[in-house]
Amino acid sequence: MTPPVHIGIIMDGNNRWARQRLLPREAGHRAGVESIRRVAEACETAGVRVLTVYGFSTENWARPSDEVAFLMQLFEETIPREVPELAERGIELRFSGRIEELSPSLQQLMRDANLKTRDNAHAVLNIAVNYGGRSEIVDAIRAMARAGADLRTLDEAAVSDFLYTQGLPDPDLIIRTAGEMRLSNFLLWQSAYAEFYSTPTLWPDFGEADLEQALVAYQSRVRRFGARPEEEVSHRARQVNG
Ligand code: IPE
Ligand code: IPE
Ligand code: MG
């Protein structure tokens, strides 16, 4: 069973999880961080090389300011706390999004975290923060213009090279928790041919068994990439050749 090389997760349902327990929203977000830890480990065990988790979208600034402030604070607390162990396990911590719009202290923590984890890395934990698929494409176009790229001869590989995810393979599987069936501006370019899996499980409850279920579902998918599936091609060949 070959696992997906890259999994993207739209971690949703922190708030619903807290509400069900009559807990403040913050408790849901904190429990969500614990899930990232657990799921990142389970992905590593399963042989997944890249895990991208959607931590904060460009649209999430529209939330109440105390919730936004809490989430930023949670990033500030969590990143330095997790770095030593990630470095030890050979996991590179990357960040994708409009990082330059975050507070200078958070930007510094993110740069440090990447510097400390990027050598000898065999796996990548990529956190999408202030991330939007559309702004990523806009940023790529701006960066190409700045680099003086010739837009008349542009190809898909060149665009991919200007995205935040530069150097990472496209995701094979996108998981969304809490039952929603939308992309919410996540990895729009990169997930052109990803398999989509949605589970009703709320993100703070998502664990190893849920990941296993998603992987089993993924294994049962036939990825055609627009072509005829293998079996059908060989069946037709048999018919034609007698
Ligand atoms: C996901 O949980 C976390 C973020 C978007 C930061 P939500 O906070 O969206 O939880 P629900 O979807 O309202 O339950
Ligand atoms: C998507 O979740 C963003 C993140 C997981 C960070 P949202 O809860 O913000 O998405 P919508 O608003 O339900 O589409
Ligand atoms: Mg939500």
PDB file of C-alpha atoms and ligand atoms in Angstrom:
ATOM      1  CA  MET A   1       0.000   0.000   0.000  1.00  0.00           C
ATOM      2  CA  THR A   2       1.687   3.204  -1.160  1.00  0.00           C
ATOM      3  CA  PRO A   3       0.654   6.080   1.059  1.00  0.00           C
ATOM      4  CA  PRO A   4      -0.020   9.531  -0.343  1.00  0.00           C
ATOM      5  CA  VAL A   5       3.217  11.517  -0.596  1.00  0.00           C
ATOM      6  CA  HIS A   6       1.524  14.750   0.450  1.00  0.00           C
ATOM      7  CA  ILE A   7      -1.642  15.157   2.522  1.00  0.00           C
ATOM      8  CA  GLY A   8      -3.399  18.489   3.028  1.00  0.00           C
ATOM      9  CA  ILE A   9      -5.811  18.898   5.923  1.00  0.00           C
ATOM     10  CA  ILE A  10      -8.516  21.517   6.326  1.00  0.00           C
ATOM     11  CA  MET A  11      -8.754  21.330  10.103  1.00  0.00           C
ATOM     12  CA  ASP A  12     -12.296  22.337  10.868  1.00  0.00           C
ATOM     13  CA  GLY A  13     -14.697  22.117  13.797  1.00  0.00           C
ATOM     14  CA  ASN A  14     -12.666  23.437  16.759  1.00  0.00           C
ATOM     15  CA  ASN A  15     -15.465  25.752  17.738  1.00  0.00           C
ATOM     16  CA  ARG A  16     -18.194  23.133  17.450  1.00  0.00           C
ATOM     17  CA  TRP A  17     -16.060  20.777  19.547  1.00  0.00           C
ATOM     18  CA  ALA A  18     -15.768  23.390  22.319  1.00  0.00           C
ATOM     19  CA  ARG A  19     -19.457  24.267  22.160  1.00  0.00           C
ATOM     20  CA  GLN A  20     -20.464  20.611  22.502  1.00  0.00           C
ATOM     21  CA  ARG A  21     -18.471  20.524  25.727  1.00  0.00           C
ATOM     22  CA  LEU A  22     -19.680  23.905  26.971  1.00  0.00           C
ATOM     23  CA  LEU A  23     -16.070  25.034  26.870  1.00  0.00           C
ATOM     24  CA  PRO A  24     -14.767  28.392  25.643  1.00  0.00           C
ATOM     25  CA  ARG A  25     -13.704  28.550  22.009  1.00  0.00           C
ATOM     26  CA  GLU A  26     -10.061  28.810  23.044  1.00  0.00           C
ATOM     27  CA  ALA A  27     -10.219  25.296  24.481  1.00  0.00           C
ATOM     28  CA  GLY A  28     -11.255  24.033  21.052  1.00  0.00           C
ATOM     29  CA  HIS A  29      -8.311  25.714  19.355  1.00  0.00           C
ATOM     30  CA  ARG A  30      -5.924  24.386  21.988  1.00  0.00           C
ATOM     31  CA  ALA A  31      -7.262  20.877  21.542  1.00  0.00           C
ATOM     32  CA  GLY A  32      -6.821  21.410  17.791  1.00  0.00           C
ATOM     33  CA  VAL A  33      -3.097  22.006  18.272  1.00  0.00           C
ATOM     34  CA  GLU A  34      -2.812  18.686  20.096  1.00  0.00           C
ATOM     35  CA  SER A  35      -4.475  17.020  17.117  1.00  0.00           C
ATOM     36  CA  ILE A  36      -1.830  18.434  14.784  1.00  0.00           C
ATOM     37  CA  ARG A  37       0.849  16.838  16.925  1.00  0.00           C
ATOM     38  CA  ARG A  38      -0.890  13.477  16.971  1.00  0.00           C
ATOM     39  CA  VAL A  39      -1.768  13.456  13.288  1.00  0.00           C
ATOM     40  CA  ALA A  40       1.691  14.628  12.186  1.00  0.00           C
ATOM     41  CA  GLU A  41       3.194  11.669  14.050  1.00  0.00           C
ATOM     42  CA  ALA A  42       0.673   9.258  12.579  1.00  0.00           C
ATOM     43  CA  CYS A  43       1.415  10.583   9.082  1.00  0.00           C
ATOM     44  CA  GLU A  44       5.116  10.065   9.613  1.00  0.00           C
ATOM     45  CA  THR A  45       4.502   6.496  10.781  1.00  0.00           C
ATOM     46  CA  ALA A  46       2.341   5.878   7.713  1.00  0.00           C
ATOM     47  CA  GLY A  47       5.161   7.050   5.441  1.00  0.00           C
ATOM     48  CA  VAL A  48       3.583  10.348   4.352  1.00  0.00           C
ATOM     49  CA  ARG A  49       6.389  12.737   3.444  1.00  0.00           C
ATOM     50  CA  VAL A  50       4.580  16.090   3.458  1.00  0.00           C
ATOM     51  CA  LEU A  51       1.693  17.220   5.630  1.00  0.00           C
ATOM     52  CA  THR A  52       0.146  20.637   5.042  1.00  0.00           C
ATOM     53  CA  VAL A  53      -2.344  21.826   7.635  1.00  0.00           C
ATOM     54  CA  TYR A  54      -4.597  24.844   7.197  1.00  0.00           C
ATOM     55  CA  GLY A  55      -4.076  26.892  10.332  1.00  0.00           C
ATOM     56  CA  PHE A  56      -5.457  30.316   9.450  1.00  0.00           C
ATOM     57  CA  SER A  57      -6.989  31.538   6.204  1.00  0.00           C
ATOM     58  CA  THR A  58      -6.884  34.999   4.659  1.00  0.00           C
ATOM     59  CA  GLU A  59     -10.642  35.024   5.344  1.00  0.00           C
ATOM     60  CA  ASN A  60     -10.217  34.211   9.046  1.00  0.00           C
ATOM     61  CA  TRP A  61      -9.274  37.865   9.783  1.00  0.00           C
ATOM     62  CA  ALA A  62     -13.035  38.470   9.606  1.00  0.00           C
ATOM     63  CA  ARG A  63     -13.491  36.617  12.906  1.00  0.00           C
ATOM     64  CA  PRO A  64     -13.924  38.473  16.211  1.00  0.00           C
ATOM     65  CA  SER A  65     -10.697  40.272  17.075  1.00  0.00           C
ATOM     66  CA  ASP A  66     -10.261  38.398  20.367  1.00  0.00           C
ATOM     67  CA  GLU A  67     -10.383  35.068  18.527  1.00  0.00           C
ATOM     68  CA  VAL A  68      -7.844  36.268  15.931  1.00  0.00           C
ATOM     69  CA  ALA A  69      -5.565  37.536  18.719  1.00  0.00           C
ATOM     70  CA  PHE A  70      -5.877  34.229  20.546  1.00  0.00           C
ATOM     71  CA  LEU A  71      -4.999  32.224  17.439  1.00  0.00           C
ATOM     72  CA  MET A  72      -1.915  34.397  16.782  1.00  0.00           C
ATOM     73  CA  GLN A  73      -0.885  33.967  20.417  1.00  0.00           C
ATOM     74  CA  LEU A  74      -1.340  30.216  20.066  1.00  0.00           C
ATOM     75  CA  PHE A  75       1.037  30.162  17.059  1.00  0.00           C
ATOM     76  CA  GLU A  76       3.568  32.201  19.050  1.00  0.00           C
ATOM     77  CA  GLU A  77       3.415  29.732  21.939  1.00  0.00           C
ATOM     78  CA  THR A  78       3.300  26.556  19.933  1.00  0.00           C
ATOM     79  CA  ILE A  79       5.980  27.080  17.293  1.00  0.00           C
ATOM     80  CA  PRO A  80       9.010  27.488  19.588  1.00  0.00           C
ATOM     81  CA  ARG A  81       7.712  24.751  21.875  1.00  0.00           C
ATOM     82  CA  GLU A  82       7.527  22.166  19.084  1.00  0.00           C
ATOM     83  CA  VAL A  83      10.738  23.023  17.213  1.00  0.00           C
ATOM     84  CA  PRO A  84      13.282  20.984  19.241  1.00  0.00           C
ATOM     85  CA  GLU A  85      11.344  17.750  18.876  1.00  0.00           C
ATOM     86  CA  LEU A  86      10.640  18.316  15.189  1.00  0.00           C
ATOM     87  CA  ALA A  87      14.311  19.023  14.561  1.00  0.00           C
ATOM     88  CA  GLU A  88      15.249  15.843  16.399  1.00  0.00           C
ATOM     89  CA  ARG A  89      12.779  13.786  14.376  1.00  0.00           C
ATOM     90  CA  GLY A  90      14.097  15.231  11.108  1.00  0.00           C
ATOM     91  CA  ILE A  91      10.932  17.124  10.245  1.00  0.00           C
ATOM     92  CA  GLU A  92      11.194  20.446   8.479  1.00  0.00           C
ATOM     93  CA  LEU A  93       8.709  23.042   9.660  1.00  0.00           C
ATOM     94  CA  ARG A  94       7.581  25.296   6.830  1.00  0.00           C
ATOM     95  CA  PHE A  95       5.010  28.057   6.633  1.00  0.00           C
ATOM     96  CA  SER A  96       2.887  28.955   3.641  1.00  0.00           C
ATOM     97  CA  GLY A  97       0.944  32.187   3.344  1.00  0.00           C
ATOM     98  CA  ARG A  98       1.316  35.955   3.477  1.00  0.00           C
ATOM     99  CA  ILE A  99       3.773  35.649   6.331  1.00  0.00           C
ATOM    100  CA  GLU A 100       4.919  39.267   5.858  1.00  0.00           C
ATOM    101  CA  GLU A 101       1.512  40.476   7.117  1.00  0.00           C
ATOM    102  CA  LEU A 102       1.933  38.748  10.485  1.00  0.00           C
ATOM    103  CA  SER A 103       3.451  40.408  13.547  1.00  0.00           C
ATOM    104  CA  PRO A 104       7.245  40.841  13.389  1.00  0.00           C
ATOM    105  CA  SER A 105       7.702  38.552  16.394  1.00  0.00           C
ATOM    106  CA  LEU A 106       5.689  35.760  14.803  1.00  0.00           C
ATOM    107  CA  GLN A 107       7.582  36.177  11.525  1.00  0.00           C
ATOM    108  CA  GLN A 108      10.839  35.850  13.431  1.00  0.00           C
ATOM    109  CA  LEU A 109       9.658  32.678  15.193  1.00  0.00           C
ATOM    110  CA  MET A 110       8.670  31.194  11.853  1.00  0.00           C
ATOM    111  CA  ARG A 111      12.023  31.993  10.248  1.00  0.00           C
ATOM    112  CA  ASP A 112      13.912  30.565  13.241  1.00  0.00           C
ATOM    113  CA  ALA A 113      11.776  27.428  13.241  1.00  0.00           C
ATOM    114  CA  ASN A 114      12.519  26.824   9.575  1.00  0.00           C
ATOM    115  CA  LEU A 115      16.241  27.478   9.985  1.00  0.00           C
ATOM    116  CA  LYS A 116      16.465  25.036  12.885  1.00  0.00           C
ATOM    117  CA  THR A 117      14.573  22.242  11.162  1.00  0.00           C
ATOM    118  CA  ARG A 118      15.429  22.385   7.497  1.00  0.00           C
ATOM    119  CA  ASP A 119      18.682  20.385   7.500  1.00  0.00           C
ATOM    120  CA  ASN A 120      18.558  16.599   7.226  1.00  0.00           C
ATOM    121  CA  ALA A 121      14.796  16.719   6.981  1.00  0.00           C
ATOM    122  CA  HIS A 122      13.094  13.590   5.692  1.00  0.00           C
ATOM    123  CA  ALA A 123       9.576  14.917   6.119  1.00  0.00           C
ATOM    124  CA  VAL A 124       7.872  18.302   6.022  1.00  0.00           C
ATOM    125  CA  LEU A 125       5.196  19.780   8.239  1.00  0.00           C
ATOM    126  CA  ASN A 126       3.867  22.762   6.333  1.00  0.00           C
ATOM    127  CA  ILE A 127       1.560  25.118   8.200  1.00  0.00           C
ATOM    128  CA  ALA A 128      -0.677  27.339   6.097  1.00  0.00           C
ATOM    129  CA  VAL A 129      -1.007  30.615   7.993  1.00  0.00           C
ATOM    130  CA  ASN A 130      -2.642  33.736   6.554  1.00  0.00           C
ATOM    131  CA  TYR A 131      -3.015  31.475   3.581  1.00  0.00           C
ATOM    132  CA  GLY A 132      -5.428  31.891   0.693  1.00  0.00           C
ATOM    133  CA  GLY A 133      -5.219  29.974  -2.556  1.00  0.00           C
ATOM    134  CA  ARG A 134      -6.164  33.037  -4.562  1.00  0.00           C
ATOM    135  CA  SER A 135      -3.751  35.396  -2.851  1.00  0.00           C
ATOM    136  CA  GLU A 136      -1.046  32.769  -3.339  1.00  0.00           C
ATOM    137  CA  ILE A 137      -1.653  32.890  -7.101  1.00  0.00           C
ATOM    138  CA  VAL A 138      -1.686  36.701  -7.054  1.00  0.00           C
ATOM    139  CA  ASP A 139       1.564  36.688  -5.065  1.00  0.00           C
ATOM    140  CA  ALA A 140       3.108  34.262  -7.563  1.00  0.00           C
ATOM    141  CA  ILE A 141       2.204  36.548 -10.473  1.00  0.00           C
ATOM    142  CA  ARG A 142       3.666  39.551  -8.641  1.00  0.00           C
ATOM    143  CA  ALA A 143       6.847  37.608  -7.844  1.00  0.00           C
ATOM    144  CA  MET A 144       7.188  36.535 -11.477  1.00  0.00           C
ATOM    145  CA  ALA A 145       6.863  40.152 -12.581  1.00  0.00           C
ATOM    146  CA  ARG A 146       9.522  41.217 -10.070  1.00  0.00           C
ATOM    147  CA  ALA A 147      11.826  38.438 -11.265  1.00  0.00           C
ATOM    148  CA  GLY A 148      11.371  39.616 -14.848  1.00  0.00           C
ATOM    149  CA  ALA A 149       9.938  36.260 -15.946  1.00  0.00           C
ATOM    150  CA  ASP A 150       8.731  36.135 -19.553  1.00  0.00           C
ATOM    151  CA  LEU A 151       4.957  35.738 -19.208  1.00  0.00           C
ATOM    152  CA  ARG A 152       4.572  34.824 -22.882  1.00  0.00           C
ATOM    153  CA  THR A 153       6.422  31.545 -22.466  1.00  0.00           C
ATOM    154  CA  LEU A 154       5.116  30.724 -18.990  1.00  0.00           C
ATOM    155  CA  ASP A 155       4.239  27.101 -18.229  1.00  0.00           C
ATOM    156  CA  GLU A 156       2.634  25.287 -15.307  1.00  0.00           C
ATOM    157  CA  ALA A 157       5.931  24.198 -13.778  1.00  0.00           C
ATOM    158  CA  ALA A 158       7.091  27.815 -13.701  1.00  0.00           C
ATOM    159  CA  VAL A 159       3.913  28.922 -11.891  1.00  0.00           C
ATOM    160  CA  SER A 160       4.320  26.090  -9.346  1.00  0.00           C
ATOM    161  CA  ASP A 161       7.840  27.328  -8.705  1.00  0.00           C
ATOM    162  CA  PHE A 162       6.547  30.727  -7.608  1.00  0.00           C
ATOM    163  CA  LEU A 163       3.948  29.414  -5.171  1.00  0.00           C
ATOM    164  CA  TYR A 164       4.536  29.298  -1.396  1.00  0.00           C
ATOM    165  CA  THR A 165       4.770  25.513  -1.744  1.00  0.00           C
ATOM    166  CA  GLN A 166       7.735  25.766  -4.100  1.00  0.00           C
ATOM    167  CA  GLY A 167       9.654  22.492  -4.105  1.00  0.00           C
ATOM    168  CA  LEU A 168       6.864  20.456  -2.513  1.00  0.00           C
ATOM    169  CA  PRO A 169       4.944  17.850  -4.506  1.00  0.00           C
ATOM    170  CA  ASP A 170       1.246  18.522  -5.130  1.00  0.00           C
ATOM    171  CA  PRO A 171      -1.066  17.013  -2.505  1.00  0.00           C
ATOM    172  CA  ASP A 172      -2.471  13.566  -3.318  1.00  0.00           C
ATOM    173  CA  LEU A 173      -5.159  13.702  -0.664  1.00  0.00           C
ATOM    174  CA  ILE A 174      -7.097  16.576   0.898  1.00  0.00           C
ATOM    175  CA  ILE A 175      -8.913  15.771   4.134  1.00  0.00           C
ATOM    176  CA  ARG A 176     -11.569  18.045   5.596  1.00  0.00           C
ATOM    177  CA  THR A 177     -12.965  17.462   9.059  1.00  0.00           C
ATOM    178  CA  ALA A 178     -16.287  18.533  10.616  1.00  0.00           C
ATOM    179  CA  GLY A 179     -18.351  17.407   7.655  1.00  0.00           C
ATOM    180  CA  GLU A 180     -18.000  20.405   5.355  1.00  0.00           C
ATOM    181  CA  MET A 181     -17.578  19.741   1.645  1.00  0.00           C
ATOM    182  CA  ARG A 182     -15.712  22.818   0.470  1.00  0.00           C
ATOM    183  CA  LEU A 183     -12.141  23.888  -0.133  1.00  0.00           C
ATOM    184  CA  SER A 184     -12.393  27.305   1.580  1.00  0.00           C
ATOM    185  CA  ASN A 185      -9.564  28.678  -0.590  1.00  0.00           C
ATOM    186  CA  PHE A 186      -7.092  25.904   0.323  1.00  0.00           C
ATOM    187  CA  LEU A 187      -4.320  24.862  -2.105  1.00  0.00           C
ATOM    188  CA  LEU A 188      -6.406  25.772  -5.158  1.00  0.00           C
ATOM    189  CA  TRP A 189      -3.635  25.368  -7.707  1.00  0.00           C
ATOM    190  CA  GLN A 190      -1.935  22.412  -6.060  1.00  0.00           C
ATOM    191  CA  SER A 191      -5.003  20.230  -5.500  1.00  0.00           C
ATOM    192  CA  ALA A 192      -6.044  20.134  -9.167  1.00  0.00           C
ATOM    193  CA  TYR A 193      -5.896  16.327  -9.035  1.00  0.00           C
ATOM    194  CA  ALA A 194      -5.975  15.587  -5.318  1.00  0.00           C
ATOM    195  CA  GLU A 195      -8.485  13.094  -3.950  1.00  0.00           C
ATOM    196  CA  PHE A 196     -10.945  14.714  -1.551  1.00  0.00           C
ATOM    197  CA  TYR A 197     -12.028  13.067   1.702  1.00  0.00           C
ATOM    198  CA  SER A 198     -14.490  14.552   4.149  1.00  0.00           C
ATOM    199  CA  THR A 199     -15.236  13.177   7.603  1.00  0.00           C
ATOM    200  CA  PRO A 200     -17.829  14.305  10.169  1.00  0.00           C
ATOM    201  CA  THR A 201     -15.204  13.982  12.928  1.00  0.00           C
ATOM    202  CA  LEU A 202     -14.392  17.366  14.457  1.00  0.00           C
ATOM    203  CA  TRP A 203     -10.715  18.292  14.205  1.00  0.00           C
ATOM    204  CA  PRO A 204      -9.898  18.041  17.948  1.00  0.00           C
ATOM    205  CA  ASP A 205     -11.286  14.469  17.895  1.00  0.00           C
ATOM    206  CA  PHE A 206      -9.387  13.449  14.757  1.00  0.00           C
ATOM    207  CA  GLY A 207      -6.770  10.836  15.543  1.00  0.00           C
ATOM    208  CA  GLU A 208      -4.830   7.871  14.236  1.00  0.00           C
ATOM    209  CA  ALA A 209      -7.925   5.779  13.512  1.00  0.00           C
ATOM    210  CA  ASP A 210      -9.483   8.618  11.482  1.00  0.00           C
ATOM    211  CA  LEU A 211      -6.284   9.020   9.493  1.00  0.00           C
ATOM    212  CA  GLU A 212      -6.234   5.283   8.869  1.00  0.00           C
ATOM    213  CA  GLN A 213      -9.818   5.471   7.530  1.00  0.00           C
ATOM    214  CA  ALA A 214      -8.877   8.317   5.222  1.00  0.00           C
ATOM    215  CA  LEU A 215      -5.882   6.330   3.955  1.00  0.00           C
ATOM    216  CA  VAL A 216      -8.047   3.267   3.321  1.00  0.00           C
ATOM    217  CA  ALA A 217     -10.528   5.420   1.377  1.00  0.00           C
ATOM    218  CA  TYR A 218      -7.638   6.919  -0.582  1.00  0.00           C
ATOM    219  CA  GLN A 219      -6.315   3.463  -1.494  1.00  0.00           C
ATOM    220  CA  SER A 220      -9.684   2.532  -2.961  1.00  0.00           C
ATOM    221  CA  ARG A 221      -9.741   5.511  -5.331  1.00  0.00           C
ATOM    222  CA  VAL A 222      -8.782   5.095  -8.972  1.00  0.00           C
ATOM    223  CA  ARG A 223      -6.734   8.121  -9.937  1.00  0.00           C
ATOM    224  CA  ARG A 224      -7.256   8.533 -13.645  1.00  0.00           C
ATOM    225  CA  PHE A 225      -5.728  11.958 -14.257  1.00  0.00           C
ATOM    226  CA  GLY A 226      -8.041  12.218 -17.230  1.00  0.00           C
ATOM    227  CA  ALA A 227      -6.792   9.061 -18.917  1.00  0.00           C
ATOM    228  CA  ARG A 228      -8.440   5.628 -19.355  1.00  0.00           C
ATOM    229  CA  PRO A 229      -7.951   3.465 -16.276  1.00  0.00           C
ATOM    230  CA  GLU A 230      -5.319   0.709 -16.786  1.00  0.00           C
ATOM    231  CA  GLU A 231      -7.773  -2.232 -16.573  1.00  0.00           C
ATOM    232  CA  GLU A 232     -10.024  -0.728 -19.181  1.00  0.00           C
ATOM    233  CA  VAL A 233      -7.141  -0.174 -21.572  1.00  0.00           C
ATOM    234  CA  SER A 234      -5.911  -3.774 -21.253  1.00  0.00           C
ATOM    235  CA  HIS A 235      -9.514  -5.083 -21.539  1.00  0.00           C
ATOM    236  CA  ARG A 236      -9.970  -3.175 -24.819  1.00  0.00           C
ATOM    237  CA  ALA A 237      -6.625  -4.396 -26.077  1.00  0.00           C
ATOM    238  CA  ARG A 238      -7.765  -8.004 -25.450  1.00  0.00           C
ATOM    239  CA  GLN A 239     -11.031  -7.355 -27.304  1.00  0.00           C
ATOM    240  CA  VAL A 240      -9.229  -5.828 -30.273  1.00  0.00           C
ATOM    241  CA  ASN A 241      -6.539  -8.518 -30.422  1.00  0.00           C
ATOM    242  CA  GLY A 242      -9.015 -11.354 -29.853  1.00  0.00           C
TER     243      GLY A 242
HETATM  244  C1  IPE B   1     -11.087  25.481  12.614  1.00  0.00           C
HETATM  245  O1  IPE B   1     -12.120  25.480  13.538  1.00  0.00           O
HETATM  246  C2  IPE B   1      -9.935  26.361  13.051  1.00  0.00           C
HETATM  247  C3  IPE B   1      -9.757  27.592  12.270  1.00  0.00           C
HETATM  248  C4  IPE B   1     -10.436  27.924  11.207  1.00  0.00           C
HETATM  249  C5  IPE B   1      -8.716  28.499  12.730  1.00  0.00           C
HETATM  250  P1  IPE B   1     -13.289  26.551  13.518  1.00  0.00           P
HETATM  251  O2  IPE B   1     -12.953  27.634  14.477  1.00  0.00           O
HETATM  252  O3  IPE B   1     -13.579  26.973  12.124  1.00  0.00           O
HETATM  253  O4  IPE B   1     -14.478  25.695  14.098  1.00  0.00           O
HETATM  254  P2  IPE B   1     -15.985  25.655  13.579  1.00  0.00           P
HETATM  255  O5  IPE B   1     -15.929  25.298  12.118  1.00  0.00           O
HETATM  256  O6  IPE B   1     -16.546  27.025  13.795  1.00  0.00           O
HETATM  257  O7  IPE B   1     -16.634  24.613  14.412  1.00  0.00           O
HETATM  258  C1  IPE B   2     -11.086  26.890   6.835  1.00  0.00           C
HETATM  259  O1  IPE B   2     -11.993  26.772   7.876  1.00  0.00           O
HETATM  260  C2  IPE B   2      -9.835  27.576   7.314  1.00  0.00           C
HETATM  261  C3  IPE B   2      -9.006  26.814   8.223  1.00  0.00           C
HETATM  262  C4  IPE B   2      -9.184  25.546   8.538  1.00  0.00           C
HETATM  263  C5  IPE B   2      -7.865  27.507   8.775  1.00  0.00           C
HETATM  264  P1  IPE B   2     -13.154  27.860   8.097  1.00  0.00           P
HETATM  265  O2  IPE B   2     -13.950  27.382   9.255  1.00  0.00           O
HETATM  266  O3  IPE B   2     -12.575  29.211   8.178  1.00  0.00           O
HETATM  267  O4  IPE B   2     -13.955  27.729   6.734  1.00  0.00           O
HETATM  268  P2  IPE B   2     -15.437  28.140   6.361  1.00  0.00           P
HETATM  269  O5  IPE B   2     -15.618  29.557   6.820  1.00  0.00           O
HETATM  270  O6  IPE B   2     -16.355  27.198   7.054  1.00  0.00           O
HETATM  271  O7  IPE B   2     -15.485  27.984   4.880  1.00  0.00           O
HETATM  272 MG    MG B   3     -14.861  26.303  10.638  1.00  0.00          MG
END
